PDB file of C-alpha atoms and ligand atoms in Angstrom:
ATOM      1  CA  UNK A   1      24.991  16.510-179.435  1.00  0.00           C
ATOM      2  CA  UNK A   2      26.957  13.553-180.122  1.00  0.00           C
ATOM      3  CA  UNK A   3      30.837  12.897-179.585  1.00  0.00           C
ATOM      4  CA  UNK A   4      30.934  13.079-183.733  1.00  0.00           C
ATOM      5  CA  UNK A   5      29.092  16.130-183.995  1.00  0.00           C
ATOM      6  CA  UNK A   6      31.262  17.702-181.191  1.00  0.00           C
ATOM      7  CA  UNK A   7      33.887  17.149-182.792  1.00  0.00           C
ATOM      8  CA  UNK A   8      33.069  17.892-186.360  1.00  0.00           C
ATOM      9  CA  UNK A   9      32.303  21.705-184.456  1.00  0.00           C
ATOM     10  CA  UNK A  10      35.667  21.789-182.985  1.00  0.00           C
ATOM     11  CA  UNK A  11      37.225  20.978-186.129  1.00  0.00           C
ATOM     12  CA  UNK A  12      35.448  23.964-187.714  1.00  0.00           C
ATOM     13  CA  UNK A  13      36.224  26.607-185.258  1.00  0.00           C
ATOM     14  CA  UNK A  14      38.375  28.652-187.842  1.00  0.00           C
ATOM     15  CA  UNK A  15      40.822  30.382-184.656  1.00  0.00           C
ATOM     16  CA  UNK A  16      41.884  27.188-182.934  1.00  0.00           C
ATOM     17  CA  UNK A  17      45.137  27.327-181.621  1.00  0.00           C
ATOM     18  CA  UNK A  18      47.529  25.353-183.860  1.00  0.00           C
ATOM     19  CA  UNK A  19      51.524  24.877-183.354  1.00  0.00           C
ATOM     20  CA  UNK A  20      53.689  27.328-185.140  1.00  0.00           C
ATOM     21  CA  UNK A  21      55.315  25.708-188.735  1.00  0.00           C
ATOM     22  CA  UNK A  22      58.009  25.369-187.263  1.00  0.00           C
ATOM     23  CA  UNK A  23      57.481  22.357-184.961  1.00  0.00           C
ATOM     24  CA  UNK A  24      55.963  20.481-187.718  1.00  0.00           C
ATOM     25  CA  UNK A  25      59.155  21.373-189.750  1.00  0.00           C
ATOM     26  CA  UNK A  26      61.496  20.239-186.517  1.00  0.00           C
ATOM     27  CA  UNK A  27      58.933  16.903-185.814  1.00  0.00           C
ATOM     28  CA  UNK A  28      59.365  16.168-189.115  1.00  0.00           C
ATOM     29  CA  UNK A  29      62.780  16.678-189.486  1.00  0.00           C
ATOM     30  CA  UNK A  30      63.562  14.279-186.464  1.00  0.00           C
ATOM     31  CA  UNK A  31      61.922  11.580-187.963  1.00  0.00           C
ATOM     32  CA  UNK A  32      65.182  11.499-190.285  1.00  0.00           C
ATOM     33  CA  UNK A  33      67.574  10.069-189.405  1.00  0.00           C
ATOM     34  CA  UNK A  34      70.222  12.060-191.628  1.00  0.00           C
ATOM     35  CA  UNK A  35      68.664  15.521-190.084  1.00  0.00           C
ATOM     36  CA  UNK A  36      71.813  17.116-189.129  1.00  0.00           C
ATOM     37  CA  UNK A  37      72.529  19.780-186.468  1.00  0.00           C
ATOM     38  CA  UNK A  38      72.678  22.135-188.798  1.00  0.00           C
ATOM     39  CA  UNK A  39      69.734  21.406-190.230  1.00  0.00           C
ATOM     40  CA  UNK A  40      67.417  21.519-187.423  1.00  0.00           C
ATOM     41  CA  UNK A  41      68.763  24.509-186.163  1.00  0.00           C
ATOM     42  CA  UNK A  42      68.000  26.600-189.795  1.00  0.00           C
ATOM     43  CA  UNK A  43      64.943  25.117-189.384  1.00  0.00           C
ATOM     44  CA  UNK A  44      63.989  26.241-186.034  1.00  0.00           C
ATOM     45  CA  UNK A  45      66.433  29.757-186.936  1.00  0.00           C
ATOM     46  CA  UNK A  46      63.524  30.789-189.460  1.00  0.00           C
ATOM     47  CA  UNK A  47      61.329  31.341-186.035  1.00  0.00           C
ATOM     48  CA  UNK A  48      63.362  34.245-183.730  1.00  0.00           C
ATOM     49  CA  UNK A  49      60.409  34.520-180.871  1.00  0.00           C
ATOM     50  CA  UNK A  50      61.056  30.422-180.316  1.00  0.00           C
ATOM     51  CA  UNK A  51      64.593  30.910-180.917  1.00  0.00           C
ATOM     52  CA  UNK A  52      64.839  33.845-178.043  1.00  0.00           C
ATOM     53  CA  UNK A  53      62.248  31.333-175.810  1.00  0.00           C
ATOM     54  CA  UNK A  54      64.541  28.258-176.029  1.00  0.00           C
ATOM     55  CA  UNK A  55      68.154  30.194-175.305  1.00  0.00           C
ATOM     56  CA  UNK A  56      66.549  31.427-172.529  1.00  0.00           C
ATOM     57  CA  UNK A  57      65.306  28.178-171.501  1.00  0.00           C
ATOM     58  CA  UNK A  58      68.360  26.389-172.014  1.00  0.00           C
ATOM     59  CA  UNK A  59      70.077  29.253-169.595  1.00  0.00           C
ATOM     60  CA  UNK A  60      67.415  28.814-167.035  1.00  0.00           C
ATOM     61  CA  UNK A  61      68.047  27.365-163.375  1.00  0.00           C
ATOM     62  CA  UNK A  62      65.438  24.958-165.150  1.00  0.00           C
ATOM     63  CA  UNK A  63      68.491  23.379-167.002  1.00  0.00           C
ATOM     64  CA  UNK A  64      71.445  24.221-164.608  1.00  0.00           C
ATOM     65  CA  UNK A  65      74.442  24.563-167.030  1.00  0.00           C
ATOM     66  CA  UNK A  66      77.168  26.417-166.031  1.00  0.00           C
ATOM     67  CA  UNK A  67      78.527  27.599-169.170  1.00  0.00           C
ATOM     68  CA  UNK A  68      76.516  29.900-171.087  1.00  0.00           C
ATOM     69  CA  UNK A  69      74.697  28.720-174.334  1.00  0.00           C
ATOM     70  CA  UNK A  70      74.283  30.914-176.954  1.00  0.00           C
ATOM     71  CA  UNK A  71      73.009  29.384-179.951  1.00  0.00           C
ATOM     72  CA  UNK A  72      70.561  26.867-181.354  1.00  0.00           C
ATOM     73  CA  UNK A  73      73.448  24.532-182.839  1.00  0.00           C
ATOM     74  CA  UNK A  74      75.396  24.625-179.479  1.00  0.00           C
ATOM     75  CA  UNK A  75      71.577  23.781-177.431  1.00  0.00           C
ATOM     76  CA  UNK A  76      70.954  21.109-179.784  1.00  0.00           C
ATOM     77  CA  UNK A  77      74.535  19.849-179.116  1.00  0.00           C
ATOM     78  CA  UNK A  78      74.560  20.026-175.749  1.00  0.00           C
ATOM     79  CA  UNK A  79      70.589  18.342-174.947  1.00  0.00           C
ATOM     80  CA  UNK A  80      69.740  16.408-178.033  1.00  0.00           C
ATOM     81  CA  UNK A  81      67.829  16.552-180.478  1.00  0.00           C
ATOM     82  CA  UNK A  82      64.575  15.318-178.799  1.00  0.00           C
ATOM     83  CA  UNK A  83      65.237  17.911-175.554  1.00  0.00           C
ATOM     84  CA  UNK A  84      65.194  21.004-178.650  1.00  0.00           C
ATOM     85  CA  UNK A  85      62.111  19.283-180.030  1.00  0.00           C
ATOM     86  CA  UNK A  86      60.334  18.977-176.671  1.00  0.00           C
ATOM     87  CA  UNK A  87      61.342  22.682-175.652  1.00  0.00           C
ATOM     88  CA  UNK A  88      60.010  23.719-178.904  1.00  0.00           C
ATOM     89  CA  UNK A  89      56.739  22.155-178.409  1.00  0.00           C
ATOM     90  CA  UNK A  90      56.280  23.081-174.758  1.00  0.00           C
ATOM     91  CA  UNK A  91      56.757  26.519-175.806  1.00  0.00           C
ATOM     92  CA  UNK A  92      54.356  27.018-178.299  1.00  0.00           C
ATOM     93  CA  UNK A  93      51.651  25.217-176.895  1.00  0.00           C
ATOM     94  CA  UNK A  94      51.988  27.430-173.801  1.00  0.00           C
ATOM     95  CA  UNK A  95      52.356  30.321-176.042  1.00  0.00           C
ATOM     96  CA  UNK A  96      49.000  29.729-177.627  1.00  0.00           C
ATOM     97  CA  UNK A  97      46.662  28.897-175.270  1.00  0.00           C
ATOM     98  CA  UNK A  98      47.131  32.042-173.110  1.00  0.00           C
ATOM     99  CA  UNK A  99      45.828  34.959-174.872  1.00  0.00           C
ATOM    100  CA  UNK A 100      42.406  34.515-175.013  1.00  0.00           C
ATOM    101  CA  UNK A 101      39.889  34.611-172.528  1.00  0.00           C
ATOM    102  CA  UNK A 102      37.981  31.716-170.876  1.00  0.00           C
ATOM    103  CA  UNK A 103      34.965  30.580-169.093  1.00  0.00           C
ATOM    104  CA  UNK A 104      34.118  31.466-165.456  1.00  0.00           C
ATOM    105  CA  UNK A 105      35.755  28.948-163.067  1.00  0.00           C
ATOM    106  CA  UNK A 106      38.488  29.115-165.253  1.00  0.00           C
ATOM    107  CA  UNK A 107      42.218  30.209-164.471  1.00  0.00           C
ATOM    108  CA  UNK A 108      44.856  30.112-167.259  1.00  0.00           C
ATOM    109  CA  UNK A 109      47.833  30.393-165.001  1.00  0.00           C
ATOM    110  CA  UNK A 110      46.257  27.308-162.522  1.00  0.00           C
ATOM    111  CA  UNK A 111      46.011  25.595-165.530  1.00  0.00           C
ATOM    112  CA  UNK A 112      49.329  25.370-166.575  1.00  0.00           C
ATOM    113  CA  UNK A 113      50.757  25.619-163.082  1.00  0.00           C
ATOM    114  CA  UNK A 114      48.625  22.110-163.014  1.00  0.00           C
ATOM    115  CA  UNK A 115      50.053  20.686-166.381  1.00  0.00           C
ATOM    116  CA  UNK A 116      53.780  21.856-165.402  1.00  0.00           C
ATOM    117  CA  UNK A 117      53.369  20.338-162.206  1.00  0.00           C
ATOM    118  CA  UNK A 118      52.594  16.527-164.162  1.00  0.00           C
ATOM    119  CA  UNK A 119      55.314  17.373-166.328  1.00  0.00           C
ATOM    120  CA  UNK A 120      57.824  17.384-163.927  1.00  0.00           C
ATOM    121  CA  UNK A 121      56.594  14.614-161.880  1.00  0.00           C
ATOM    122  CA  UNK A 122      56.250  13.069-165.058  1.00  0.00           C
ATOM    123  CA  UNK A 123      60.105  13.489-166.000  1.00  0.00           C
ATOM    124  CA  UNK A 124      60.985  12.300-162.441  1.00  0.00           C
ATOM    125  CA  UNK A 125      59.100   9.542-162.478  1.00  0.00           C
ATOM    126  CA  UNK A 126      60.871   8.849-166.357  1.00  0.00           C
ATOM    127  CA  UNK A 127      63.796   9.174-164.698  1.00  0.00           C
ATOM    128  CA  UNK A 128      63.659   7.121-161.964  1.00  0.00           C
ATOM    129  CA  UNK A 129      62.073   3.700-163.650  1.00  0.00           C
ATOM    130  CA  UNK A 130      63.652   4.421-167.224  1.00  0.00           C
ATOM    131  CA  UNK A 131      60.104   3.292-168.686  1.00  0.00           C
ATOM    132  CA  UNK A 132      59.946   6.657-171.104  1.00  0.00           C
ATOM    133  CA  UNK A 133      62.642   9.246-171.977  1.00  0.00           C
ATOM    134  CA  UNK A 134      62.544  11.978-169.329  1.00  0.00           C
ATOM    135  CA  UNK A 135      61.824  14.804-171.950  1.00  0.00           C
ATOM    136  CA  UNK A 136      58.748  12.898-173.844  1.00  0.00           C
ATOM    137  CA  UNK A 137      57.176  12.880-170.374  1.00  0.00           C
ATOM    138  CA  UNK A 138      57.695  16.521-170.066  1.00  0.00           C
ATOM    139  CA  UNK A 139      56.203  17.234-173.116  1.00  0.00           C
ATOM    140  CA  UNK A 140      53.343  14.898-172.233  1.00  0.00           C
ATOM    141  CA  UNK A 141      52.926  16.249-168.931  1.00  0.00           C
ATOM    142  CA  UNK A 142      52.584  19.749-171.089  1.00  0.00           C
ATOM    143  CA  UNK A 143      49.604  18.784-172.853  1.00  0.00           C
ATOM    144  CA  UNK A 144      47.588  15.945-171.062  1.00  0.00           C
ATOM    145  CA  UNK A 145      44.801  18.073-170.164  1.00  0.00           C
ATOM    146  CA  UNK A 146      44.992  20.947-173.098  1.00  0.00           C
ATOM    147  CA  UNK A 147      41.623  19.762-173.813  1.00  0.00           C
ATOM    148  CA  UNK A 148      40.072  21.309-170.953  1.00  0.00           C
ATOM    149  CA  UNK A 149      41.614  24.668-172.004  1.00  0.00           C
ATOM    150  CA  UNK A 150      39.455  24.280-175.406  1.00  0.00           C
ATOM    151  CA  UNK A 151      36.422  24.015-173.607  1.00  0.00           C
ATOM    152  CA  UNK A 152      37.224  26.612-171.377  1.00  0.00           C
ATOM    153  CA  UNK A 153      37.740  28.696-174.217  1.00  0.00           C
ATOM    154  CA  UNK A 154      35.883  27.777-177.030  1.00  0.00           C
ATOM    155  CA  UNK A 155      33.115  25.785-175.574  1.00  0.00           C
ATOM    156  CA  UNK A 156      32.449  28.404-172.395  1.00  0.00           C
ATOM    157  CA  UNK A 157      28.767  27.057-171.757  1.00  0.00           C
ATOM    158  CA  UNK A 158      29.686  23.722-172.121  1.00  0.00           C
ATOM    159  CA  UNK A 159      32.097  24.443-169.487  1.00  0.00           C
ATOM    160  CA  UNK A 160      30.136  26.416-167.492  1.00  0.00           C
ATOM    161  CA  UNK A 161      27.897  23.547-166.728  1.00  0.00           C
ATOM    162  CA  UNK A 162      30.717  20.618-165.870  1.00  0.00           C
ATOM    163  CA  UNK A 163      32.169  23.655-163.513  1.00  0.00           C
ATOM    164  CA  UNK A 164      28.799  24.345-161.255  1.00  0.00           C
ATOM    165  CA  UNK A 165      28.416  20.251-161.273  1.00  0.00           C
ATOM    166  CA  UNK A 166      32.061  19.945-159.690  1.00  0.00           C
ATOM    167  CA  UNK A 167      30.590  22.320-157.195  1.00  0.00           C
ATOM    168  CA  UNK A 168      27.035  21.495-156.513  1.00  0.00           C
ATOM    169  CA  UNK A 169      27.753  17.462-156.637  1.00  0.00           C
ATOM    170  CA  UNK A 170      31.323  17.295-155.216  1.00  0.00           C
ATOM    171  CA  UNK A 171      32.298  15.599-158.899  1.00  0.00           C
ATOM    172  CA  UNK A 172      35.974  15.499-159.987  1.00  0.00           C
ATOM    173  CA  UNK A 173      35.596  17.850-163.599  1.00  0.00           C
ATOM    174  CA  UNK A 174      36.097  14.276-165.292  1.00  0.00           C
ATOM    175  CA  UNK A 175      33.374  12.163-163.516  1.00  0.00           C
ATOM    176  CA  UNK A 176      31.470  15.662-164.346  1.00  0.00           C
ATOM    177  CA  UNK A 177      32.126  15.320-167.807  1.00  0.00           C
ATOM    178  CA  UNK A 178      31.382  12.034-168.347  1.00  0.00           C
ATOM    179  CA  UNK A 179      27.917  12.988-167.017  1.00  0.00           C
ATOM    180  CA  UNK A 180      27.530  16.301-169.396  1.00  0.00           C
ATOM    181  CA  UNK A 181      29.470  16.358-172.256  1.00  0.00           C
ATOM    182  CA  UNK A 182      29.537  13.994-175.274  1.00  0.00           C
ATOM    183  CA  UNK A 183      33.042  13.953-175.189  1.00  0.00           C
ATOM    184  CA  UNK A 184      35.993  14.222-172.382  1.00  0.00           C
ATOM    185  CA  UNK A 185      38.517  17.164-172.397  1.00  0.00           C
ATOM    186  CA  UNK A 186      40.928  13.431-172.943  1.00  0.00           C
ATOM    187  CA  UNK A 187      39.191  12.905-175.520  1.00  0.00           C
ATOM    188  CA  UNK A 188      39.300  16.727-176.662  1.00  0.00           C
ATOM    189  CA  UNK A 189      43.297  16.972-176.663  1.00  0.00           C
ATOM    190  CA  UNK A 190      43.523  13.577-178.419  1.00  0.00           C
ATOM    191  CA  UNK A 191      41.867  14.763-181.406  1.00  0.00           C
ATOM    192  CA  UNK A 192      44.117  18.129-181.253  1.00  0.00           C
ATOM    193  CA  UNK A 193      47.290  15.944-181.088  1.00  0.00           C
ATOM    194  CA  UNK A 194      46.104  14.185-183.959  1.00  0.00           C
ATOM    195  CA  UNK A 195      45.575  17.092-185.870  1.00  0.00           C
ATOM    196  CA  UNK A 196      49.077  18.598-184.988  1.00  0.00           C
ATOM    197  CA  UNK A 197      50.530  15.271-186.197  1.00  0.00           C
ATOM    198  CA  UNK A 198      51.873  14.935-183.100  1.00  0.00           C
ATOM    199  CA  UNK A 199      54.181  11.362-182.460  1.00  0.00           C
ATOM    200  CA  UNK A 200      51.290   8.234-181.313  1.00  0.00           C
ATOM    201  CA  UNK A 201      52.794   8.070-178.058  1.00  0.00           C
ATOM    202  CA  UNK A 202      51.769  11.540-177.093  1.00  0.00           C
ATOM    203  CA  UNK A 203      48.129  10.818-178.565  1.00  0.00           C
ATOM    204  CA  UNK A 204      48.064   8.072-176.319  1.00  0.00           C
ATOM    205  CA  UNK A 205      49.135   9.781-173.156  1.00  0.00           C
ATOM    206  CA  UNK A 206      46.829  12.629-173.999  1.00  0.00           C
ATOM    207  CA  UNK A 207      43.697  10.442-174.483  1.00  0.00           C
ATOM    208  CA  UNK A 208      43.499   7.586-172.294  1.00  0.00           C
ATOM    209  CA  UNK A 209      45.088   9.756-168.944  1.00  0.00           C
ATOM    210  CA  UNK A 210      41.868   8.778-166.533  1.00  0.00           C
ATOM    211  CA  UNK A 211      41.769   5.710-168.280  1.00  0.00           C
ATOM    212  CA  UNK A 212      44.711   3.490-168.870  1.00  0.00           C
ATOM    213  CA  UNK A 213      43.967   1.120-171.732  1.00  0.00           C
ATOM    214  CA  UNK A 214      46.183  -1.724-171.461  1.00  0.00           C
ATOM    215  CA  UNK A 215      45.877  -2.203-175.259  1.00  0.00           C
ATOM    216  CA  UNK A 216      48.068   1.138-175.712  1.00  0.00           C
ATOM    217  CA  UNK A 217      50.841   0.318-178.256  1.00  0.00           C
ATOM    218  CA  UNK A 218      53.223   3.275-175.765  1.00  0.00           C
ATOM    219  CA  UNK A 219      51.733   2.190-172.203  1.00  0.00           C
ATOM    220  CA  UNK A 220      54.935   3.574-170.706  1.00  0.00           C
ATOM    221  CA  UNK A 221      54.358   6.810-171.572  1.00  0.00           C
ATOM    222  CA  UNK A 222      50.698   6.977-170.145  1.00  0.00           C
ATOM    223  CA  UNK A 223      51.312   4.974-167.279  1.00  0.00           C
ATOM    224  CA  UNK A 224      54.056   7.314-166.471  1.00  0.00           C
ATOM    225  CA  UNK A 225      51.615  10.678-167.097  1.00  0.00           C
ATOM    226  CA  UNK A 226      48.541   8.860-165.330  1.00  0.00           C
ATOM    227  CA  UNK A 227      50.728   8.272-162.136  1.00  0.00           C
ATOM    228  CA  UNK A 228      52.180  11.714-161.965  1.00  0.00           C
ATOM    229  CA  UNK A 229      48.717  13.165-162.577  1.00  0.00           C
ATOM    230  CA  UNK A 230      47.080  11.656-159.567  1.00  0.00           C
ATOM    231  CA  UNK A 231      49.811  11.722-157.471  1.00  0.00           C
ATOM    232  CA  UNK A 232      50.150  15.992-158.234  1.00  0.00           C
ATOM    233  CA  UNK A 233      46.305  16.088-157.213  1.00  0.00           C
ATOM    234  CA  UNK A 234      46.378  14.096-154.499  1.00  0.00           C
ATOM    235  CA  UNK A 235      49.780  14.806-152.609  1.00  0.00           C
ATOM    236  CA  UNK A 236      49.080  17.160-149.552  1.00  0.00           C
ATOM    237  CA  UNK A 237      52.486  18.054-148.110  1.00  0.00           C
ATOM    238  CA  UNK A 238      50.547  19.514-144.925  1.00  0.00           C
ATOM    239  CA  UNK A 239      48.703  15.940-144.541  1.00  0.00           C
ATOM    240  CA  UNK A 240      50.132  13.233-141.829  1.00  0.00           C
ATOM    241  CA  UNK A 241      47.923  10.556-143.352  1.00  0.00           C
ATOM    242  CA  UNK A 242      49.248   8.677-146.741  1.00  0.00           C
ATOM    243  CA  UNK A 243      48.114  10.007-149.539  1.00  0.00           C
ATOM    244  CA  UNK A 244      45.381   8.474-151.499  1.00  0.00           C
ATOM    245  CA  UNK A 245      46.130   7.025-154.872  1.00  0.00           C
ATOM    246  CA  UNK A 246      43.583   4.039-155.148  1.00  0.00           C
ATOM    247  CA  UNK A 247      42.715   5.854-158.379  1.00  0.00           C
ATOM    248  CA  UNK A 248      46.013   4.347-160.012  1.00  0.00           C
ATOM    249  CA  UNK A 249      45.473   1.706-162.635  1.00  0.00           C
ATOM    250  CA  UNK A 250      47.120  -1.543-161.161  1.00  0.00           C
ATOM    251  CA  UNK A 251      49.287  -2.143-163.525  1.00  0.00           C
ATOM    252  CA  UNK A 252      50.882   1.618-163.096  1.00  0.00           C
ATOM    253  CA  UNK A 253      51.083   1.315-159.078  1.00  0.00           C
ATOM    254  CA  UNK A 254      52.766  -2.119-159.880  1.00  0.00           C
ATOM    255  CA  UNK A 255      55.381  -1.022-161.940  1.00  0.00           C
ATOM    256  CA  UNK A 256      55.941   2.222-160.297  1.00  0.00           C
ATOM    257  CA  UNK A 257      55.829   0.813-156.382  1.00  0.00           C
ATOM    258  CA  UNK A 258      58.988   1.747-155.473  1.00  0.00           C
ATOM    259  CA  UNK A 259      58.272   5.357-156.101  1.00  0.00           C
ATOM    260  CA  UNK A 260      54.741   5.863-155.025  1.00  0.00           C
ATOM    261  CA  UNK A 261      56.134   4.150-151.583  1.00  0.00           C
ATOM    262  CA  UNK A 262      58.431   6.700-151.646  1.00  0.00           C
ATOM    263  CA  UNK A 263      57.065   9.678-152.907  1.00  0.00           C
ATOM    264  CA  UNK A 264      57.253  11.883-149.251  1.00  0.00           C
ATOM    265  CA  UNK A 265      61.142  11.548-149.704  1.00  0.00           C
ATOM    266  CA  UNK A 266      61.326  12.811-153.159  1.00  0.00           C
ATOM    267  CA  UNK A 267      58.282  14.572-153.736  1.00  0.00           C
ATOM    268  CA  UNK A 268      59.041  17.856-151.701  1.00  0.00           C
ATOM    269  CA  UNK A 269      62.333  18.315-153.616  1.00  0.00           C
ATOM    270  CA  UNK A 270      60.176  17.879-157.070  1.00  0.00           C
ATOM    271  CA  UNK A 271      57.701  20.399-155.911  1.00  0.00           C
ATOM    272  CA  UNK A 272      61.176  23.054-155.743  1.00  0.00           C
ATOM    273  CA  UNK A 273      61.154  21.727-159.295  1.00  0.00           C
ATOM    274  CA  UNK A 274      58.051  22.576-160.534  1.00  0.00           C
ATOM    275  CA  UNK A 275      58.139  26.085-159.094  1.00  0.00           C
ATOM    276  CA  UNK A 276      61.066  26.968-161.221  1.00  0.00           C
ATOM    277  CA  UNK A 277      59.527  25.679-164.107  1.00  0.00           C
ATOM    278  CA  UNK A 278      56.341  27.977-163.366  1.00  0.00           C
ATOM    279  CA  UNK A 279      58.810  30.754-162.905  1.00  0.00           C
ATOM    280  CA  UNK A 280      60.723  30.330-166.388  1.00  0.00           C
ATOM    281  CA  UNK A 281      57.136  29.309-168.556  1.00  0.00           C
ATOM    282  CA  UNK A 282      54.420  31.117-166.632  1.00  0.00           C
ATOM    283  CA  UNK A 283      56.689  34.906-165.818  1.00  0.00           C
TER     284      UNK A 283
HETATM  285 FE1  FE2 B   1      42.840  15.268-167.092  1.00  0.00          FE
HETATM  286 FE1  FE2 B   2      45.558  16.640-165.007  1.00  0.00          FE
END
């Protein structure tokens, strides 16, 4: 099978997960600029399980406000626009990947304790060098390896056989990949972003992660996800040797130096971080 015919096959598997109408409504709705509050929260309104999802987010120790917030209008008020947007879209993809079941070797939970793990790194590390907004990292974090949950779950023998070769040859499930499959799980969640209609910069972050093109129109954004990726997978908190992040495109360790020389100080307090977000998206 070829990379085409791959994904011709994905594109015809009829139950797919795809985002709920309403964040194509709200993306498309932030592309204008005269969208007003109001708007965008009748828009998002016409959806109660996302509306119950994000007041609870909002409220979460994830967020920290003191005061409580009880609608949409008053959310969208007090984050933005793009933090609603991003909440919505975190949401839902978490929301749809869950229920069904996957291939051996697979855990759900893992998964997204992984992916929630790069998103906040991800938002730190937007933070800290003001290269991306902290809540597109977040979202990009989200979804920078949703293609492995496809394969896990709708290509199970495909799966099955990268799985046993991260085993039997000691590869990383990418390098394992590369060897098996016509096409990377990178390449997999590119091709769903696409088809979500999902903003460039998060196509981009999705498909190049384990391989930084410098020719990317939003390198920020995927530097940013690339960095936070290797450093959640290769930070041990129990190790006394430096951790090893040779795997960093130059360019990424260059701009982000300060923070990679850093990262004992202020990853520990990130990893507090992360749990609460497993806590408020994974309970
Ligand atoms: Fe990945
Ligand atoms: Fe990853």
């Amino acid at each position: 099978m070829d990379s085409r015919t791959f994904l011709k096959k994905l594109d015809r598997i009829p139950d797919i997960p795809t985002l709920p109408t309403v964040v194509f409504k709200v993306n498309k709705m932030l592309q204008d600029y005269d969208t007003s509050i109001k708007d965008l929260s009748k828009a998002i309104e016409k959806d109660q399980a996302i509306v119950s999802k994000i007041l609870r987010l909002v409220n979460s120790a994830f967020y920290g406000f003191r005061s409580r917030i009880n609608t949409i209008a008053h959310a969208v008020t007090i984050l933005g626009f793009n933090t609603v947007r991003n909440a919505v879209v975190s949401v839902s993809i978490i929301d749809a990947f869950s229920s069904k079941d996957s291939a051996k070797g697979f855990d759900i939970t893992d998964f997204w304790k992984h992916s929630l793990a790069v998103a906040v790194t991800s938002r730190y590390l937007a933070d800290r060098t003001r290269l991306v907004t902290p809540d597109e990292a977040f979202v990009a974090g989200i979804l920078h390896d949703v293609g492995k949950v496809v394969l896990a779950q709708y290509f199970k023998e495909l799966f099955g056989q990268v799985w046993v070769a991260t085993r039997e040859q000691g590869l990383s499930f990418y390098e394992a990949e590369k060897k098996l499959l016509p096409v990377n799980h990178a390449q997999i969640g590119g091709h769903l972003a696409k088809k979500w209609q999902l903003p460039a910069s998060l196509f981009e972050a999705i498909s190049y992660h384990h391989a930084v093109m410098k020719s990317a129109t939003h390198l920020n954004l995927l530097m940013v996800v690339h960095v936070a990726d290797i450093i959640v997978n290769n930070y041990k908190s129990d190790s006394e040797s430096e951790p090893d992040f040779s795997g960093i495109y130059p360019e990424a360790a260059k701009v982000m130096a300060p923070q990679l020389k850093s990262v004992s100080d202020w990853f520990p307090d990130v990893v507090t971080e992360i749990e609460s977000a497993c806590e408020f998206f994974l309970e």
